[in-house]
Amino acid sequence: MSSSKNAIVVGASSGIGAAFARTLASQGYRVALLARRIPELEKVQRGIETGWGEGRARVYENDVCDYEAPPALLAKIEEDMGKVSLFCYAAGVMAEVGKDEYDFAKDKKVLDVNLTGAMAWLDEVATRFQARGEGTIVGISSIAGDRGRRAFPSYHAAKAGLSTFLESLRNRLFQHGVQVTTIKPGFIDTPMTRGMDGLFWLKTADEAAQMIWKAVRRGRSTAYVPARWGLVSLVIRSIPSLLFKRLDI
Ligand SMILES: NC(=O)c1ccc[n+]([C@@H]2O[C@H](COP(=O)([O-])OP(=O)(O)OC[C@H]3O[C@@H](n4cnc5c(N)ncnc54)[C@H](OP(=O)(O)O)[C@@H]3O)[C@@H](O)[C@H]2O)c1
């Protein structure tokens, strides 16, 4: 990993992104915290500065659906903080969809935030990191992208797209000394999952962030969080379509 310890977390105002920003701060990083809700970002910033000192976190407003923003914002962050060596894309949304509902507006929103917004950032970061011959990219995808279940069609599709995009980046950037780690969480207790039924093996966002950091430090390509979800995925991926379409999962 690079010697410069500046990081960007996109989607740092709550849940996994906020927890991962705290974990990075605990590892000596200065962190740029990005999202839309400034008051929430400032809370995360205060927590980091209380724990690890003044100037350890900076807040930047960013709507990931503003696809033109990343080049200028990345340049501004590097002007403020110095060279960024770790980039994490954690922004994500999940839309409630009824069993018999097919709603393009909802689907588009999910794609816009989880996939297109990620590409807009990742293309810019990949360009910089490749030119420098170093850097670490962390993408928070999901086990939900491993198979198209009935529950959330566009979320499954967006996360499948993100996982595949990250794999392509990894395969391109490996030869340039850049690490790309794909994180596939199971159920994590965050505002996204609060109130959902049927959750099990629930981990806190802070527990997930520790596991994510461990995977990044070990140079993992893909990590399920926690690891046991990798076995679940193996089982789910091995179910033939003939049977899968009959299962209410
Ligand atoms: N919780 C789980 O069980 C679970 C499981 C698998 C994968 N994941 C993934 O983990 C990631 C983090 O989710 P979470 O569970 O921590 O949920 P969360 O607490 O709701 O966090 C979502 C984050 O995404 C940001 N975001 C949403 N729309 C945005 C936009 N248009 N522009 C910029 N930022 C935006 C939010 O910030 P603002 O609203 O302030 O903009 C927030 O910081 C997501 O990618 C999610 O899909 C979560």
XYZ file of C-alpha atoms and ligand atoms in Angstrom:
297
model
C 0.000 0.000 0.000
C 1.075 3.590 -0.692
C 2.944 5.576 1.966
C 0.643 8.613 1.651
C -2.262 8.239 4.040
C -5.096 10.256 2.535
C -8.415 8.594 1.755
C -11.773 9.438 0.207
C -14.981 7.735 1.291
C -18.015 8.428 -0.900
C -21.192 7.720 1.093
C -19.572 8.555 4.438
C -22.585 10.154 6.133
C -23.952 6.951 7.686
C -23.717 3.189 7.993
C -20.820 1.281 6.477
C -19.174 4.315 4.803
C -19.120 6.318 8.066
C -17.789 3.321 9.993
C -15.106 2.633 7.388
C -14.046 6.306 7.513
C -13.605 5.948 11.301
C -11.621 2.748 10.825
C -9.350 4.463 8.302
C -8.825 7.349 10.754
C -7.881 4.820 13.435
C -5.256 3.496 11.010
C -3.684 6.926 10.602
C -5.528 8.132 7.478
C -6.838 11.630 6.894
C -10.245 11.126 5.361
C -12.353 13.170 2.945
C -15.984 12.465 3.811
C -18.412 12.771 0.872
C -22.200 12.533 0.636
C -25.220 14.827 0.304
C -26.163 15.354 3.985
C -23.668 17.838 5.377
C -24.929 17.763 9.018
C -24.490 13.968 9.066
C -21.027 14.246 7.538
C -20.096 16.854 10.139
C -21.154 14.454 12.916
C -18.853 11.801 11.463
C -16.113 14.426 11.155
C -16.511 15.479 14.824
C -16.347 11.832 15.930
C -13.131 11.298 13.979
C -11.543 14.514 15.202
C -12.486 13.741 18.824
C -10.936 10.308 18.508
C -7.901 10.944 16.365
C -7.229 14.689 16.294
C -8.052 17.929 14.507
C -7.761 17.999 10.749
C -8.152 14.230 10.385
C -11.408 14.530 8.423
C -12.808 16.990 5.913
C -16.345 17.275 4.638
C -17.307 17.656 0.955
C -20.846 17.784 -0.409
C -21.357 15.393 -3.296
C -24.409 13.940 -5.000
C -23.083 10.930 -6.908
C -25.783 11.510 -9.536
C -23.905 14.660 -10.523
C -21.735 12.665 -12.899
C -19.684 15.681 -13.983
C -18.459 16.382 -10.427
C -15.679 13.834 -9.752
C -12.770 15.354 -11.796
C -12.974 18.819 -10.190
C -13.846 17.497 -6.727
C -10.989 14.993 -6.736
C -8.609 17.770 -7.811
C -9.934 20.024 -5.016
C -9.563 17.295 -2.374
C -5.956 16.630 -3.444
C -5.265 20.363 -3.377
C -6.628 20.506 0.210
C -5.204 17.268 1.592
C -2.439 16.073 -0.692
C -2.246 12.917 -2.799
C -5.071 10.439 -2.162
C -3.947 6.813 -1.915
C -7.170 5.034 -0.939
C -10.624 5.512 -2.450
C -13.792 3.837 -1.174
C -17.169 3.949 -2.931
C -19.825 3.134 -0.326
C -22.768 5.179 -1.603
C -25.856 3.111 -2.229
C -29.625 3.063 -2.109
C -32.200 0.321 -2.108
C -35.789 0.980 -3.220
C -38.827 -0.697 -1.702
C -40.498 -2.663 -4.487
C -43.708 -4.605 -4.202
C -43.851 -8.243 -5.323
C -45.798 -7.317 -8.449
C -44.326 -3.871 -8.973
C -42.191 -2.905 -11.987
C -41.269 0.757 -11.694
C -38.678 2.243 -14.030
C -38.282 5.486 -12.036
C -37.315 3.507 -8.918
C -35.059 1.174 -10.906
C -33.259 4.077 -12.568
C -32.561 5.754 -9.215
C -31.013 2.554 -7.880
C -28.823 2.218 -10.997
C -27.888 5.914 -10.925
C -26.526 5.806 -7.371
C -25.174 2.261 -7.051
C -23.656 1.851 -10.499
C -23.474 4.926 -12.744
C -22.317 7.172 -9.886
C -19.701 4.568 -8.983
C -18.418 4.483 -12.576
C -18.157 8.276 -12.724
C -15.940 8.257 -9.622
C -14.025 5.068 -10.345
C -13.042 6.082 -13.890
C -11.533 9.295 -12.550
C -9.750 7.588 -9.658
C -8.493 4.742 -11.880
C -6.979 7.258 -14.295
C -5.032 8.965 -11.489
C -3.958 5.796 -9.694
C -2.825 4.104 -12.941
C -0.719 7.145 -13.875
C 0.899 7.089 -10.406
C 1.423 3.330 -10.377
C -0.137 2.955 -6.927
C -3.335 3.253 -4.934
C -6.114 1.196 -3.387
C -9.743 1.137 -4.536
C -12.455 -0.344 -2.339
C -15.938 -0.866 -3.747
C -18.845 -1.754 -1.458
C -20.915 -4.070 -3.604
C -23.136 -6.794 -2.100
C -23.846 -10.496 -1.995
C -27.151 -9.297 -3.527
C -25.295 -8.929 -6.842
C -24.383 -12.618 -7.004
C -27.807 -13.721 -8.225
C -31.013 -12.082 -9.450
C -33.457 -12.881 -6.690
C -37.134 -11.889 -6.648
C -36.739 -9.229 -3.973
C -35.038 -6.147 -5.464
C -34.423 -6.585 -9.233
C -32.631 -3.291 -9.877
C -30.552 -3.548 -6.677
C -29.413 -7.070 -7.622
C -28.628 -5.834 -11.142
C -26.783 -2.710 -9.954
C -24.611 -4.666 -7.524
C -23.899 -7.356 -10.171
C -22.826 -4.544 -12.493
C -20.682 -2.926 -9.822
C -18.962 -6.212 -8.919
C -18.196 -6.892 -12.592
C -16.990 -3.328 -13.205
C -14.672 -3.571 -10.187
C -13.345 -6.921 -11.450
C -12.497 -5.339 -14.801
C -10.749 -2.448 -13.065
C -8.798 -4.921 -10.935
C -7.695 -6.852 -14.014
C -6.617 -3.647 -15.779
C -4.972 -1.937 -12.811
C -3.139 -4.908 -11.283
C -0.271 -4.493 -13.754
C 0.006 -0.829 -12.701
C 0.393 -1.574 -8.994
C -3.167 -0.594 -8.038
C -5.223 -2.813 -5.738
C -8.984 -3.151 -6.238
C -10.954 -4.847 -3.464
C -14.631 -5.734 -3.897
C -16.584 -6.012 -0.661
C -19.757 -8.101 -0.576
C -21.529 -7.599 2.746
C -24.370 -9.778 3.968
C -26.782 -8.126 6.436
C -25.316 -5.109 8.224
C -27.280 -3.054 10.749
C -27.487 0.371 9.078
C -30.247 2.835 8.148
C -30.595 0.889 4.863
C -31.668 -2.328 6.568
C -33.448 -0.909 9.624
C -37.018 -2.202 9.876
C -36.464 -5.024 7.372
C -37.801 -8.456 8.295
C -35.916 -11.720 8.246
C -32.399 -10.411 8.808
C -29.912 -12.793 10.406
C -26.185 -12.933 11.178
C -26.508 -9.154 11.556
C -23.247 -7.261 12.149
C -22.823 -3.659 13.210
C -21.373 -1.198 10.724
C -18.259 -0.895 12.906
C -17.752 -4.678 12.904
C -18.190 -4.696 9.118
C -15.702 -1.840 8.738
C -13.053 -3.765 10.703
C -13.567 -6.774 8.414
C -13.364 -4.562 5.339
C -10.105 -3.053 6.555
C -8.665 -6.528 7.202
C -9.545 -7.575 3.635
C -7.998 -4.407 2.194
C -4.815 -4.774 4.251
C -4.466 -8.386 3.076
C -4.817 -7.309 -0.543
C -7.944 -9.391 -1.105
C -9.667 -9.191 -4.498
C -13.122 -9.987 -3.129
C -14.268 -10.393 0.452
C -17.633 -11.381 1.861
C -18.439 -9.578 5.119
C -18.624 -11.569 7.303
C -16.811 -14.402 5.487
C -19.544 -17.024 6.050
C -21.673 -15.249 3.406
C -19.167 -16.583 0.864
C -20.505 -20.085 1.557
C -24.079 -18.877 1.247
C -23.206 -17.323 -2.091
C -21.596 -20.551 -3.269
C -24.808 -22.429 -2.524
C -27.040 -19.769 -4.099
C -24.881 -19.571 -7.236
C -25.019 -23.337 -7.666
C -28.842 -23.540 -7.730
C -29.959 -24.250 -11.296
C -32.383 -21.747 -12.847
C -34.984 -24.471 -13.220
C -35.186 -24.666 -9.425
C -34.252 -21.050 -8.593
C -37.314 -19.594 -10.330
C -39.548 -21.717 -8.118
C -37.948 -20.562 -4.851
C -39.376 -17.602 -2.988
C -36.024 -16.171 -1.941
N -26.577 -2.643 5.154
C -26.443 -3.789 4.498
O -26.913 -4.849 4.960
C -25.702 -3.841 3.189
C -25.471 -5.100 2.635
C -24.778 -5.180 1.432
C -24.315 -4.023 0.815
N -24.560 -2.815 1.379
C -24.053 -1.622 0.698
O -23.263 -0.865 1.583
C -23.244 0.492 1.149
C -23.535 1.405 2.332
O -24.887 1.199 2.729
P -25.364 1.254 4.237
O -25.962 -0.036 4.567
O -24.261 1.789 5.078
O -26.588 2.285 4.105
P -26.779 3.801 4.558
O -26.444 3.988 5.989
O -28.128 4.160 4.055
O -25.666 4.594 3.716
C -25.833 4.931 2.385
C -24.829 6.015 2.060
O -24.963 6.302 0.653
C -25.032 7.703 0.506
N -25.793 8.093 -0.672
C -27.020 7.662 -1.060
N -27.399 8.320 -2.161
C -26.388 9.184 -2.473
C -26.205 10.166 -3.491
N -27.123 10.393 -4.447
N -25.053 10.866 -3.497
C -24.112 10.656 -2.542
N -24.225 9.750 -1.564
C -25.362 9.036 -1.523
C -25.725 8.204 1.775
O -25.409 9.577 1.976
P -26.421 10.804 1.801
O -27.812 10.303 1.946
O -25.998 11.753 2.883
O -26.119 11.362 0.442
C -25.080 7.301 2.819
O -23.864 7.870 3.243
C -24.288 0.609 0.031
O -23.642 0.568 -1.218
C -25.123 -0.663 0.225
O -25.721 -1.061 -0.988
C -25.245 -2.678 2.558
